[in-house]
PDB file of C-alpha atoms and ligand atoms in Angstrom:
ATOM      1  CA  UNK A   1       5.685  10.842 -20.176  1.00 94.00           C
ATOM      2  CA  UNK A   2       7.369   9.280 -17.124  1.00 98.00           C
ATOM      3  CA  UNK A   3       5.145   6.704 -15.477  1.00 98.00           C
ATOM      4  CA  UNK A   4       5.780   4.930 -12.157  1.00 98.00           C
ATOM      5  CA  UNK A   5       4.036   2.025 -10.469  1.00 98.00           C
ATOM      6  CA  UNK A   6       3.472   1.891  -6.699  1.00 98.00           C
ATOM      7  CA  UNK A   7       2.563  -1.742  -5.981  1.00 97.00           C
ATOM      8  CA  UNK A   8       1.241  -3.127  -2.697  1.00 97.00           C
ATOM      9  CA  UNK A   9      -1.373  -5.098  -0.841  1.00 97.00           C
ATOM     10  CA  UNK A  10      -2.987  -1.978   0.638  1.00 97.00           C
ATOM     11  CA  UNK A  11      -5.128  -3.858   3.173  1.00 97.00           C
ATOM     12  CA  UNK A  12      -6.174  -1.132   3.774  1.00 97.00           C
ATOM     13  CA  UNK A  13      -4.608   1.944   2.170  1.00 98.00           C
ATOM     14  CA  UNK A  14      -3.526   4.261   5.033  1.00 98.00           C
ATOM     15  CA  UNK A  15      -2.039   7.723   5.399  1.00 97.00           C
ATOM     16  CA  UNK A  16       1.525   6.403   5.125  1.00 97.00           C
ATOM     17  CA  UNK A  17       0.646   4.919   1.714  1.00 98.00           C
ATOM     18  CA  UNK A  18      -1.050   8.151   0.700  1.00 98.00           C
ATOM     19  CA  UNK A  19       1.995  10.180   1.700  1.00 98.00           C
ATOM     20  CA  UNK A  20       4.292   8.006  -0.452  1.00 98.00           C
ATOM     21  CA  UNK A  21       1.839   8.157  -3.386  1.00 98.00           C
ATOM     22  CA  UNK A  22       1.566  11.964  -3.289  1.00 98.00           C
ATOM     23  CA  UNK A  23       5.317  12.445  -3.029  1.00 98.00           C
ATOM     24  CA  UNK A  24       5.962   9.978  -5.873  1.00 98.00           C
ATOM     25  CA  UNK A  25       3.332  11.712  -7.995  1.00 98.00           C
ATOM     26  CA  UNK A  26       5.427  14.881  -7.795  1.00 98.00           C
ATOM     27  CA  UNK A  27       8.422  13.040  -9.252  1.00 98.00           C
ATOM     28  CA  UNK A  28       6.620  11.406 -12.185  1.00 98.00           C
ATOM     29  CA  UNK A  29       4.060  12.520 -14.760  1.00 98.00           C
ATOM     30  CA  UNK A  30       1.748   9.697 -13.801  1.00 98.00           C
ATOM     31  CA  UNK A  31       1.658   7.315 -10.843  1.00 98.00           C
ATOM     32  CA  UNK A  32      -0.273   4.062 -10.878  1.00 98.00           C
ATOM     33  CA  UNK A  33      -1.073   2.639  -7.456  1.00 98.00           C
ATOM     34  CA  UNK A  34      -1.187  -1.075  -8.263  1.00 98.00           C
ATOM     35  CA  UNK A  35      -3.199  -3.222  -5.861  1.00 98.00           C
ATOM     36  CA  UNK A  36      -2.198  -6.898  -5.712  1.00 96.00           C
ATOM     37  CA  UNK A  37      -5.138  -8.906  -6.920  1.00 95.00           C
ATOM     38  CA  UNK A  38      -3.894 -12.100  -5.250  1.00 91.00           C
ATOM     39  CA  UNK A  39      -1.717 -11.110  -2.276  1.00 85.00           C
ATOM     40  CA  UNK A  40       0.408 -13.873  -0.811  1.00 81.00           C
ATOM     41  CA  UNK A  41      -1.007 -13.189   2.641  1.00 83.00           C
ATOM     42  CA  UNK A  42      -4.369 -13.164   4.416  1.00 90.00           C
ATOM     43  CA  UNK A  43      -6.298  -9.970   3.850  1.00 94.00           C
ATOM     44  CA  UNK A  44      -9.193  -8.364   5.693  1.00 94.00           C
ATOM     45  CA  UNK A  45     -10.642  -6.503   2.718  1.00 94.00           C
ATOM     46  CA  UNK A  46     -11.641  -8.024  -0.604  1.00 94.00           C
ATOM     47  CA  UNK A  47      -9.737  -7.127  -3.747  1.00 96.00           C
ATOM     48  CA  UNK A  48     -12.541  -4.827  -4.854  1.00 96.00           C
ATOM     49  CA  UNK A  49     -12.677  -3.091  -1.446  1.00 95.00           C
ATOM     50  CA  UNK A  50      -8.900  -2.570  -1.383  1.00 97.00           C
ATOM     51  CA  UNK A  51      -9.107  -1.092  -4.874  1.00 98.00           C
ATOM     52  CA  UNK A  52     -11.990   1.252  -4.034  1.00 97.00           C
ATOM     53  CA  UNK A  53     -10.459   2.411  -0.728  1.00 97.00           C
ATOM     54  CA  UNK A  54      -7.226   3.343  -2.526  1.00 98.00           C
ATOM     55  CA  UNK A  55      -9.181   5.010  -5.341  1.00 98.00           C
ATOM     56  CA  UNK A  56     -11.059   7.213  -2.890  1.00 97.00           C
ATOM     57  CA  UNK A  57      -7.836   8.151  -1.074  1.00 96.00           C
ATOM     58  CA  UNK A  58      -6.124   9.436  -4.227  1.00 97.00           C
ATOM     59  CA  UNK A  59      -9.208  10.679  -6.095  1.00 96.00           C
ATOM     60  CA  UNK A  60      -8.316  14.390  -5.648  1.00 95.00           C
ATOM     61  CA  UNK A  61      -4.951  13.914  -7.364  1.00 96.00           C
ATOM     62  CA  UNK A  62      -5.242  14.003 -11.147  1.00 96.00           C
ATOM     63  CA  UNK A  63      -1.999  12.224 -12.025  1.00 98.00           C
ATOM     64  CA  UNK A  64      -2.603   9.222  -9.740  1.00 98.00           C
ATOM     65  CA  UNK A  65      -4.615   6.200 -10.892  1.00 98.00           C
ATOM     66  CA  UNK A  66      -5.365   2.966  -9.099  1.00 98.00           C
ATOM     67  CA  UNK A  67      -5.479  -0.410 -10.827  1.00 98.00           C
ATOM     68  CA  UNK A  68      -5.506  -4.072  -9.906  1.00 97.00           C
ATOM     69  CA  UNK A  69      -2.631  -6.213 -10.997  1.00 96.00           C
ATOM     70  CA  UNK A  70      -1.424  -9.778 -10.759  1.00 95.00           C
ATOM     71  CA  UNK A  71       1.817 -11.455 -11.743  1.00 95.00           C
ATOM     72  CA  UNK A  72       5.264  -9.916 -11.726  1.00 95.00           C
ATOM     73  CA  UNK A  73       5.454  -6.203 -10.923  1.00 96.00           C
ATOM     74  CA  UNK A  74       8.192  -5.685 -13.529  1.00 97.00           C
ATOM     75  CA  UNK A  75       6.019  -7.268 -16.222  1.00 96.00           C
ATOM     76  CA  UNK A  76       3.135  -5.068 -15.209  1.00 97.00           C
ATOM     77  CA  UNK A  77       5.445  -2.027 -15.293  1.00 98.00           C
ATOM     78  CA  UNK A  78       6.532  -2.972 -18.808  1.00 97.00           C
ATOM     79  CA  UNK A  79       2.922  -3.371 -19.953  1.00 97.00           C
ATOM     80  CA  UNK A  80       2.121   0.091 -18.583  1.00 97.00           C
ATOM     81  CA  UNK A  81       5.317   1.574 -20.106  1.00 98.00           C
ATOM     82  CA  UNK A  82       6.464   2.552 -16.617  1.00 98.00           C
ATOM     83  CA  UNK A  83      10.112   3.358 -15.917  1.00 98.00           C
ATOM     84  CA  UNK A  84      10.041   2.874 -12.142  1.00 98.00           C
ATOM     85  CA  UNK A  85       8.639   0.840  -9.271  1.00 98.00           C
ATOM     86  CA  UNK A  86       8.098   2.969  -6.179  1.00 98.00           C
ATOM     87  CA  UNK A  87       8.268   1.491  -2.685  1.00 98.00           C
ATOM     88  CA  UNK A  88       8.208   3.095   0.748  1.00 97.00           C
ATOM     89  CA  UNK A  89      10.787   2.431   3.452  1.00 96.00           C
ATOM     90  CA  UNK A  90      10.083   2.701   7.152  1.00 94.00           C
ATOM     91  CA  UNK A  91      12.820   0.856   8.951  1.00 84.00           C
ATOM     92  CA  UNK A  92      15.822  -1.391   8.502  1.00 83.00           C
ATOM     93  CA  UNK A  93      13.454  -4.360   8.511  1.00 81.00           C
ATOM     94  CA  UNK A  94      11.805  -2.993   5.347  1.00 90.00           C
ATOM     95  CA  UNK A  95      15.193  -2.408   3.766  1.00 93.00           C
ATOM     96  CA  UNK A  96      16.339  -6.010   3.856  1.00 92.00           C
ATOM     97  CA  UNK A  97      13.196  -7.297   2.150  1.00 92.00           C
ATOM     98  CA  UNK A  98      13.081  -4.480  -0.392  1.00 95.00           C
ATOM     99  CA  UNK A  99      16.784  -4.899  -1.180  1.00 95.00           C
ATOM    100  CA  UNK A 100      16.231  -8.532  -2.154  1.00 96.00           C
ATOM    101  CA  UNK A 101      13.143  -7.808  -4.225  1.00 96.00           C
ATOM    102  CA  UNK A 102      14.792  -4.850  -5.987  1.00 97.00           C
ATOM    103  CA  UNK A 103      17.755  -6.978  -7.046  1.00 97.00           C
ATOM    104  CA  UNK A 104      15.525  -9.770  -8.266  1.00 97.00           C
ATOM    105  CA  UNK A 105      13.390  -7.282 -10.191  1.00 97.00           C
ATOM    106  CA  UNK A 106      16.462  -5.744 -11.799  1.00 97.00           C
ATOM    107  CA  UNK A 107      17.553  -9.186 -12.899  1.00 97.00           C
ATOM    108  CA  UNK A 108      14.129  -9.775 -14.418  1.00 97.00           C
ATOM    109  CA  UNK A 109      13.957  -6.398 -16.103  1.00 96.00           C
ATOM    110  CA  UNK A 110      16.886  -3.965 -15.842  1.00 96.00           C
ATOM    111  CA  UNK A 111      14.865  -1.281 -17.657  1.00 96.00           C
ATOM    112  CA  UNK A 112      12.639  -0.694 -14.642  1.00 97.00           C
ATOM    113  CA  UNK A 113      14.303   1.269 -11.838  1.00 98.00           C
ATOM    114  CA  UNK A 114      13.423   0.783  -8.160  1.00 98.00           C
ATOM    115  CA  UNK A 115      12.733   4.089  -6.411  1.00 98.00           C
ATOM    116  CA  UNK A 116      12.524   4.167  -2.609  1.00 97.00           C
ATOM    117  CA  UNK A 117      10.948   6.969  -0.685  1.00 97.00           C
ATOM    118  CA  UNK A 118      11.654   7.285   3.018  1.00 96.00           C
ATOM    119  CA  UNK A 119       8.573   7.382   5.204  1.00 95.00           C
ATOM    120  CA  UNK A 120       7.526  10.738   6.612  1.00 96.00           C
ATOM    121  CA  UNK A 121       8.056  10.853  10.375  1.00 94.00           C
ATOM    122  CA  UNK A 122       4.389  10.823  11.440  1.00 94.00           C
ATOM    123  CA  UNK A 123       3.957   7.510   9.588  1.00 95.00           C
ATOM    124  CA  UNK A 124       7.250   5.874  10.504  1.00 94.00           C
ATOM    125  CA  UNK A 125       5.530   3.205  12.603  1.00 93.00           C
ATOM    126  CA  UNK A 126       2.339   2.928  10.607  1.00 96.00           C
ATOM    127  CA  UNK A 127       1.484  -0.312   8.880  1.00 95.00           C
ATOM    128  CA  UNK A 128      -1.797  -1.862   7.755  1.00 96.00           C
ATOM    129  CA  UNK A 129      -1.583  -4.600  10.385  1.00 95.00           C
ATOM    130  CA  UNK A 130      -1.344  -2.045  13.224  1.00 95.00           C
ATOM    131  CA  UNK A 131      -4.262  -0.088  11.773  1.00 96.00           C
ATOM    132  CA  UNK A 132      -6.364  -3.263  11.808  1.00 95.00           C
ATOM    133  CA  UNK A 133      -5.265  -4.124  15.342  1.00 95.00           C
ATOM    134  CA  UNK A 134      -6.257  -0.691  16.678  1.00 94.00           C
ATOM    135  CA  UNK A 135      -9.594  -0.856  14.851  1.00 94.00           C
ATOM    136  CA  UNK A 136     -10.282  -4.319  16.237  1.00 92.00           C
ATOM    137  CA  UNK A 137      -9.740  -3.045  19.785  1.00 91.00           C
ATOM    138  CA  UNK A 138     -11.860   0.064  19.231  1.00 89.00           C
ATOM    139  CA  UNK A 139      -9.041   2.651  19.371  1.00 92.00           C
ATOM    140  CA  UNK A 140      -8.912   5.947  17.489  1.00 93.00           C
ATOM    141  CA  UNK A 141      -7.488   5.904  13.983  1.00 94.00           C
ATOM    142  CA  UNK A 142      -7.564   9.654  13.578  1.00 94.00           C
ATOM    143  CA  UNK A 143      -4.690  10.892  11.464  1.00 95.00           C
ATOM    144  CA  UNK A 144      -3.695   7.351  10.486  1.00 96.00           C
ATOM    145  CA  UNK A 145      -6.244   6.488   7.777  1.00 96.00           C
ATOM    146  CA  UNK A 146      -8.701   8.431   5.601  1.00 94.00           C
ATOM    147  CA  UNK A 147     -12.046   8.834   7.442  1.00 90.00           C
ATOM    148  CA  UNK A 148     -13.910   6.381   5.224  1.00 92.00           C
ATOM    149  CA  UNK A 149     -11.288   3.705   5.894  1.00 94.00           C
ATOM    150  CA  UNK A 150     -11.824   4.114   9.628  1.00 93.00           C
ATOM    151  CA  UNK A 151     -15.564   3.664   9.033  1.00 91.00           C
ATOM    152  CA  UNK A 152     -15.041   0.594   6.849  1.00 92.00           C
ATOM    153  CA  UNK A 153     -12.807  -0.980   9.513  1.00 93.00           C
ATOM    154  CA  UNK A 154     -15.298  -0.262  12.293  1.00 91.00           C
ATOM    155  CA  UNK A 155     -18.131  -1.817  10.239  1.00 89.00           C
ATOM    156  CA  UNK A 156     -16.058  -4.878   9.426  1.00 88.00           C
ATOM    157  CA  UNK A 157     -15.058  -5.564  13.023  1.00 89.00           C
ATOM    158  CA  UNK A 158     -18.526  -4.826  14.392  1.00 87.00           C
ATOM    159  CA  UNK A 159     -19.966  -7.342  11.940  1.00 87.00           C
ATOM    160  CA  UNK A 160     -17.350  -9.889  13.026  1.00 84.00           C
ATOM    161  CA  UNK A 161     -18.047  -9.254  16.723  1.00 83.00           C
ATOM    162  CA  UNK A 162     -21.793  -9.717  16.113  1.00 85.00           C
ATOM    163  CA  UNK A 163     -21.014 -12.951  14.322  1.00 85.00           C
ATOM    164  CA  UNK A 164     -19.358 -14.163  17.536  1.00 76.00           C
ATOM    165  CA  UNK A 165     -15.670 -13.472  16.991  1.00 64.00           C
ATOM    166  CA  UNK A 166     -14.265 -11.671  20.032  1.00 53.00           C
ATOM    167  CA  UNK A 167     -11.169  -9.501  19.619  1.00 56.00           C
ATOM    168  CA  UNK A 168      -8.054 -11.246  20.786  1.00 51.00           C
ATOM    169  CA  UNK A 169      -4.797  -9.357  20.942  1.00 52.00           C
ATOM    170  CA  UNK A 170      -1.932  -8.415  23.182  1.00 50.00           C
ATOM    171  CA  UNK A 171      -1.549  -4.966  21.662  1.00 52.00           C
ATOM    172  CA  UNK A 172      -2.312  -2.175  24.124  1.00 47.00           C
ATOM    173  CA  UNK A 173      -2.912   0.911  22.023  1.00 42.00           C
TER     174      UNK A 173
HETATM  175  P1  ADP B 225       3.308  -5.130   0.584  1.00 89.81           P
HETATM  176  O1  ADP B 225       2.325  -6.207   0.940  1.00 89.81           O
HETATM  177  O2  ADP B 225       3.713  -5.088  -0.842  1.00 89.81           O
HETATM  178  O3  ADP B 225       4.495  -5.012   1.524  1.00 89.81           O
HETATM  179  P2  ADP B 225       1.906  -2.849   1.722  1.00 89.81           P
HETATM  180  O4  ADP B 225       0.526  -2.598   1.301  1.00 89.81           O
HETATM  181  O5  ADP B 225       2.109  -3.262   3.134  1.00 89.81           O
HETATM  182  O6  ADP B 225       2.474  -3.830   0.659  1.00 89.81           O
HETATM  183  O7  ADP B 225       2.809  -1.584   1.445  1.00 89.81           O
HETATM  184  C1  ADP B 225       3.033  -1.114   0.132  1.00 89.81           C
HETATM  185  C2  ADP B 225       4.266  -0.250   0.110  1.00 89.81           C
HETATM  186  O8  ADP B 225       4.081   0.875   0.964  1.00 89.81           O
HETATM  187  C3  ADP B 225       5.537  -0.934   0.614  1.00 89.81           C
HETATM  188  O9  ADP B 225       6.618  -0.447  -0.138  1.00 89.81           O
HETATM  189  C4  ADP B 225       5.657  -0.470   2.041  1.00 89.81           C
HETATM  190  O10 ADP B 225       6.997  -0.492   2.504  1.00 89.81           O
HETATM  191  C5  ADP B 225       5.141   0.947   1.899  1.00 89.81           C
HETATM  192  N1  ADP B 225       4.634   1.456   3.164  1.00 89.81           N
HETATM  193  C6  ADP B 225       3.710   0.904   3.972  1.00 89.81           C
HETATM  194  N2  ADP B 225       3.495   1.661   5.060  1.00 89.81           N
HETATM  195  C7  ADP B 225       4.311   2.736   4.944  1.00 89.81           C
HETATM  196  C8  ADP B 225       4.587   3.889   5.764  1.00 89.81           C
HETATM  197  N3  ADP B 225       3.981   4.072   6.938  1.00 89.81           N
HETATM  198  N4  ADP B 225       5.505   4.784   5.323  1.00 89.81           N
HETATM  199  C9  ADP B 225       6.144   4.564   4.141  1.00 89.81           C
HETATM  200  N5  ADP B 225       5.947   3.512   3.328  1.00 89.81           N
HETATM  201  C10 ADP B 225       5.049   2.605   3.720  1.00 89.81           C
END
């Protein structure tokens, strides 16, 4: 049984994440999408929401599970008897960061291999922060996130606008 972990913040899980998860799930017997419980950055969605959004997105795929995790990804991989950590690559900017992390992870646990999947073209410029920016400004997210994620984002920003926070951004979608 070859198990791989796909760790991330997933705030929220979008179609670029889903594409990587489905492609990785074809390479391994089981893929665990591992949602950071305590991300080192500000998040819009709670841990539980990020978990549930990812769960709904991969629910149709029997060999993909979603779990929360904290601590070192390589330790988590070891605990789950996983042989690989999957990450997605969009651009050179991703590469530099991933290169550093992969080398540090190998130092920590050489048994766990880093596997990088290149983004699919339609998602090459898709990231959670852009998804949130478009949602905040009321733009269409069609084809970028699962439908329920679009709804969740709209609800969240409407609630914030009602509470008095006006959208501020320079992004022109
Ligand atoms: P993190 O906070 O760990 O960078 P993210 O939730 O932003 O986590 O992303 C998780 C993983 O998915 C990362 O490896 C990231 O490079 C990858 N990823 C994000 N968006 C895309 C995309 N559009 N195409 C391919 N991979 C992606």
